[in-house]
Amino acid sequence: RTVRMCHTVMRQALEQARRWGLIARSPAVDATPPTQTRHQVTPPTVAQVRALLEAARQDDPDFHAYLFVLAATGCRRGEGCALRWSDVDLDRGQLTIQRSIAMNGSTPYEKGTKTHQSRRVSLDPATVAVLRDHRRRMRERYLANGTHLPDDFPLFADRFGHPWRPDVCTNRFSRLRAQVGLESVRLH
């Protein structure tokens, strides 16, 4: 992949030099980059997803809610981390995905979605129930600290109110799948 990307950059640069008249012919035209190999991704079975969700529910109800939302909506891990309560309409059973959390080294930052487009997803009754329960737990935690849960608060946040980091979610998922014995299942 790296060699193909380098070839693309060099080919474009040399082609621009040809158009500017700096070189007569681009030597990158005759170069052959390595072929792209696509790996077949096998999604988990329904039984495997249920086993992971049940293990997460018993271990950490908040992480269970995160995995449930990802499984029900198909959103990416960073999109799930960036969801806010203002993006969720539990009465209508809808969720709007419009941002993502990405990493710059060890620093998380908010950005647009991979396709740079927001999308609205319908939620089934089970997902709505999981999110209602998750919101109730979050409200109880904030009330215990003498504050209220803001409407634009992240659905999945650490104790300081920062959205979860995608890399941390992947690490948690890796531990969970090892616990269940499903090492071949990927979070994405």
mmCIF file of C-alpha atoms in Angstrom:
data_model
loop_
_atom_site.group_PDB
_atom_site.id
_atom_site.type_symbol
_atom_site.label_atom_id
_atom_site.label_comp_id
_atom_site.label_asym_id
_atom_site.label_seq_id
_atom_site.Cartn_x
_atom_site.Cartn_y
_atom_site.Cartn_z
ATOM 1 C CA ARG A 1 0.000 0.000 0.000
ATOM 2 C CA THR A 2 2.825 2.386 0.851
ATOM 3 C CA VAL A 3 4.616 1.676 -2.429
ATOM 4 C CA ARG A 4 1.374 2.231 -4.382
ATOM 5 C CA MET A 5 0.800 5.532 -2.588
ATOM 6 C CA CYS A 6 4.389 6.654 -3.288
ATOM 7 C CA HIS A 7 3.959 5.679 -6.941
ATOM 8 C CA THR A 8 0.783 7.742 -7.174
ATOM 9 C CA VAL A 9 2.441 10.818 -5.676
ATOM 10 C CA MET A 10 5.517 10.490 -7.906
ATOM 11 C CA ARG A 11 3.390 9.889 -11.015
ATOM 12 C CA GLN A 12 1.303 12.986 -10.307
ATOM 13 C CA ALA A 13 4.375 15.113 -9.590
ATOM 14 C CA LEU A 14 6.189 13.952 -12.733
ATOM 15 C CA GLU A 15 3.061 14.447 -14.830
ATOM 16 C CA GLN A 16 2.790 18.026 -13.531
ATOM 17 C CA ALA A 17 6.483 18.579 -14.396
ATOM 18 C CA ARG A 18 5.756 17.294 -17.936
ATOM 19 C CA ARG A 19 2.817 19.705 -18.305
ATOM 20 C CA TRP A 20 5.022 22.583 -17.161
ATOM 21 C CA GLY A 21 7.622 21.604 -19.753
ATOM 22 C CA LEU A 22 10.315 20.705 -17.230
ATOM 23 C CA ILE A 23 10.605 17.129 -18.554
ATOM 24 C CA ALA A 24 9.691 15.655 -21.956
ATOM 25 C CA ARG A 25 8.203 12.398 -20.704
ATOM 26 C CA SER A 26 7.187 11.069 -17.296
ATOM 27 C CA PRO A 27 9.162 7.942 -16.361
ATOM 28 C CA ALA A 28 6.398 6.944 -13.909
ATOM 29 C CA VAL A 29 4.220 5.975 -16.892
ATOM 30 C CA ASP A 30 6.370 2.885 -17.434
ATOM 31 C CA ALA A 31 6.543 1.908 -13.747
ATOM 32 C CA THR A 32 4.243 -0.818 -12.514
ATOM 33 C CA PRO A 33 3.127 -0.481 -8.892
ATOM 34 C CA PRO A 34 2.334 -3.669 -6.954
ATOM 35 C CA THR A 35 -1.189 -4.958 -7.309
ATOM 36 C CA GLN A 36 -3.630 -4.302 -4.539
ATOM 37 C CA THR A 37 -4.617 -7.374 -2.578
ATOM 38 C CA ARG A 38 -8.043 -7.304 -1.026
ATOM 39 C CA HIS A 39 -8.694 -9.401 2.024
ATOM 40 C CA GLN A 40 -12.116 -10.954 2.354
ATOM 41 C CA VAL A 41 -13.696 -9.763 5.589
ATOM 42 C CA THR A 42 -16.017 -12.272 7.197
ATOM 43 C CA PRO A 43 -18.548 -10.580 9.459
ATOM 44 C CA PRO A 44 -19.382 -12.222 12.770
ATOM 45 C CA THR A 45 -22.433 -14.441 13.041
ATOM 46 C CA VAL A 46 -25.498 -13.349 14.981
ATOM 47 C CA ALA A 47 -24.546 -15.797 17.738
ATOM 48 C CA GLN A 48 -21.044 -14.309 17.971
ATOM 49 C CA VAL A 49 -22.415 -10.752 18.191
ATOM 50 C CA ARG A 50 -24.858 -11.836 20.897
ATOM 51 C CA ALA A 51 -22.068 -13.527 22.852
ATOM 52 C CA LEU A 52 -19.921 -10.374 22.670
ATOM 53 C CA LEU A 53 -22.823 -8.132 23.675
ATOM 54 C CA GLU A 54 -23.745 -10.370 26.611
ATOM 55 C CA ALA A 55 -20.152 -10.460 27.847
ATOM 56 C CA ALA A 56 -19.948 -6.655 27.516
ATOM 57 C CA ARG A 57 -23.271 -6.208 29.349
ATOM 58 C CA GLN A 58 -21.998 -8.234 32.293
ATOM 59 C CA ASP A 59 -18.565 -6.569 32.297
ATOM 60 C CA ASP A 60 -19.430 -2.908 31.593
ATOM 61 C CA PRO A 61 -22.968 -1.719 30.710
ATOM 62 C CA ASP A 62 -21.623 1.476 29.090
ATOM 63 C CA PHE A 63 -19.342 -0.463 26.739
ATOM 64 C CA HIS A 64 -22.282 -2.780 26.030
ATOM 65 C CA ALA A 65 -24.312 0.249 24.928
ATOM 66 C CA TYR A 66 -21.438 1.395 22.685
ATOM 67 C CA LEU A 67 -21.123 -2.018 21.007
ATOM 68 C CA PHE A 68 -24.904 -2.292 20.692
ATOM 69 C CA VAL A 69 -25.086 1.077 18.894
ATOM 70 C CA LEU A 70 -22.243 0.110 16.548
ATOM 71 C CA ALA A 71 -23.865 -3.236 15.754
ATOM 72 C CA ALA A 72 -27.336 -1.731 15.258
ATOM 73 C CA THR A 73 -26.316 1.298 13.183
ATOM 74 C CA GLY A 74 -23.201 0.152 11.347
ATOM 75 C CA CYS A 75 -21.375 3.319 12.356
ATOM 76 C CA ARG A 76 -17.606 3.295 12.585
ATOM 77 C CA ARG A 77 -15.856 3.215 15.958
ATOM 78 C CA GLY A 78 -14.811 6.900 15.791
ATOM 79 C CA GLU A 79 -18.338 7.899 14.750
ATOM 80 C CA GLY A 80 -19.718 6.042 17.764
ATOM 81 C CA CYS A 81 -17.250 7.843 20.033
ATOM 82 C CA ALA A 82 -18.318 11.227 18.632
ATOM 83 C CA LEU A 83 -22.070 10.753 19.127
ATOM 84 C CA ARG A 84 -23.755 13.308 21.385
ATOM 85 C CA TRP A 85 -27.121 13.143 23.089
ATOM 86 C CA SER A 86 -28.247 16.001 20.832
ATOM 87 C CA ASP A 87 -27.738 13.582 17.888
ATOM 88 C CA VAL A 88 -30.240 11.108 19.343
ATOM 89 C CA ASP A 89 -34.036 11.329 19.192
ATOM 90 C CA LEU A 90 -35.255 8.397 21.247
ATOM 91 C CA ASP A 91 -38.922 9.337 20.817
ATOM 92 C CA ARG A 92 -38.654 9.108 17.028
ATOM 93 C CA GLY A 93 -36.087 6.316 17.148
ATOM 94 C CA GLN A 94 -33.469 8.189 15.108
ATOM 95 C CA LEU A 95 -29.762 8.842 15.356
ATOM 96 C CA THR A 96 -27.768 11.368 13.316
ATOM 97 C CA ILE A 97 -24.134 10.575 12.579
ATOM 98 C CA GLN A 98 -22.283 13.759 11.613
ATOM 99 C CA ARG A 99 -18.811 13.645 13.152
ATOM 100 C CA SER A 100 -16.038 11.303 14.176
ATOM 101 C CA ILE A 101 -13.253 11.159 16.724
ATOM 102 C CA ALA A 102 -9.809 10.549 15.203
ATOM 103 C CA MET A 103 -6.324 10.464 16.645
ATOM 104 C CA ASN A 104 -3.348 12.702 15.914
ATOM 105 C CA GLY A 105 -0.599 10.752 17.616
ATOM 106 C CA SER A 106 -1.945 10.377 21.133
ATOM 107 C CA THR A 107 -4.284 13.372 20.904
ATOM 108 C CA PRO A 108 -7.944 12.830 19.977
ATOM 109 C CA TYR A 109 -9.710 15.393 17.817
ATOM 110 C CA GLU A 110 -13.131 15.772 16.258
ATOM 111 C CA LYS A 111 -13.548 15.698 12.491
ATOM 112 C CA GLY A 112 -16.197 14.992 9.877
ATOM 113 C CA THR A 113 -17.268 11.481 8.927
ATOM 114 C CA LYS A 114 -15.199 9.413 6.499
ATOM 115 C CA THR A 115 -17.552 10.330 3.654
ATOM 116 C CA HIS A 116 -17.847 13.961 4.874
ATOM 117 C CA GLN A 117 -21.626 13.580 4.937
ATOM 118 C CA SER A 118 -23.979 13.259 7.851
ATOM 119 C CA ARG A 119 -26.541 10.486 7.820
ATOM 120 C CA ARG A 120 -29.666 9.667 9.774
ATOM 121 C CA VAL A 121 -30.221 6.118 10.984
ATOM 122 C CA SER A 122 -33.452 4.591 12.251
ATOM 123 C CA LEU A 123 -33.180 2.794 15.563
ATOM 124 C CA ASP A 124 -35.012 -0.414 16.394
ATOM 125 C CA PRO A 125 -36.891 -0.671 19.724
ATOM 126 C CA ALA A 126 -34.118 -2.762 21.346
ATOM 127 C CA THR A 127 -31.480 -0.107 20.558
ATOM 128 C CA VAL A 128 -33.772 2.640 21.850
ATOM 129 C CA ALA A 129 -34.206 0.665 25.096
ATOM 130 C CA VAL A 130 -30.441 0.209 25.466
ATOM 131 C CA LEU A 131 -29.875 3.943 24.901
ATOM 132 C CA ARG A 132 -32.625 4.923 27.344
ATOM 133 C CA ASP A 133 -31.023 2.713 29.990
ATOM 134 C CA HIS A 134 -27.582 4.149 29.179
ATOM 135 C CA ARG A 135 -28.881 7.722 29.488
ATOM 136 C CA ARG A 136 -30.550 6.884 32.814
ATOM 137 C CA ARG A 137 -27.237 5.537 34.195
ATOM 138 C CA MET A 138 -25.377 8.644 32.992
ATOM 139 C CA ARG A 139 -27.971 10.988 34.533
ATOM 140 C CA GLU A 140 -27.751 9.133 37.844
ATOM 141 C CA ARG A 141 -23.953 9.504 37.867
ATOM 142 C CA TYR A 142 -24.194 13.239 37.190
ATOM 143 C CA LEU A 143 -26.953 13.776 39.742
ATOM 144 C CA ALA A 144 -24.810 11.986 42.331
ATOM 145 C CA ASN A 145 -22.151 14.654 41.637
ATOM 146 C CA GLY A 146 -24.714 17.451 41.914
ATOM 147 C CA THR A 147 -24.844 18.333 38.202
ATOM 148 C CA HIS A 148 -27.138 17.541 35.290
ATOM 149 C CA LEU A 149 -26.352 15.801 32.007
ATOM 150 C CA PRO A 150 -26.075 18.420 29.205
ATOM 151 C CA ASP A 151 -27.987 17.768 25.947
ATOM 152 C CA ASP A 152 -24.838 18.021 23.811
ATOM 153 C CA PHE A 153 -22.843 15.689 26.073
ATOM 154 C CA PRO A 154 -21.082 12.712 24.422
ATOM 155 C CA LEU A 155 -22.993 9.424 24.591
ATOM 156 C CA PHE A 156 -19.787 7.670 25.545
ATOM 157 C CA ALA A 157 -17.556 9.790 27.760
ATOM 158 C CA ASP A 158 -14.922 9.282 30.431
ATOM 159 C CA ARG A 159 -15.438 10.603 33.948
ATOM 160 C CA PHE A 160 -14.115 14.020 32.870
ATOM 161 C CA GLY A 161 -16.671 14.370 30.068
ATOM 162 C CA HIS A 162 -14.238 13.694 27.216
ATOM 163 C CA PRO A 163 -15.474 11.403 24.406
ATOM 164 C CA TRP A 164 -14.040 7.923 24.384
ATOM 165 C CA ARG A 165 -10.978 7.432 22.202
ATOM 166 C CA PRO A 166 -11.358 4.999 19.285
ATOM 167 C CA ASP A 167 -8.048 3.273 20.079
ATOM 168 C CA VAL A 168 -9.145 2.664 23.663
ATOM 169 C CA CYS A 169 -12.422 1.168 22.413
ATOM 170 C CA THR A 170 -10.476 -1.167 20.125
ATOM 171 C CA ASN A 171 -8.273 -2.262 23.031
ATOM 172 C CA ARG A 172 -11.314 -2.892 25.220
ATOM 173 C CA PHE A 173 -12.929 -4.852 22.409
ATOM 174 C CA SER A 174 -9.786 -6.948 21.945
ATOM 175 C CA ARG A 175 -9.823 -7.902 25.619
ATOM 176 C CA LEU A 176 -13.540 -8.689 25.441
ATOM 177 C CA ARG A 177 -13.272 -10.890 22.355
ATOM 178 C CA ALA A 178 -10.337 -12.782 23.923
ATOM 179 C CA GLN A 179 -12.460 -13.335 27.025
ATOM 180 C CA VAL A 180 -15.266 -14.765 24.849
ATOM 181 C CA GLY A 181 -12.833 -16.709 22.638
ATOM 182 C CA LEU A 182 -13.612 -14.895 19.390
ATOM 183 C CA GLU A 183 -10.169 -13.639 18.354
ATOM 184 C CA SER A 184 -11.142 -13.581 14.667
ATOM 185 C CA VAL A 185 -13.940 -11.011 15.163
ATOM 186 C CA ARG A 186 -12.988 -7.399 14.437
ATOM 187 C CA LEU A 187 -14.589 -4.279 15.882
ATOM 188 C CA HIS A 188 -14.840 -2.643 12.451
#
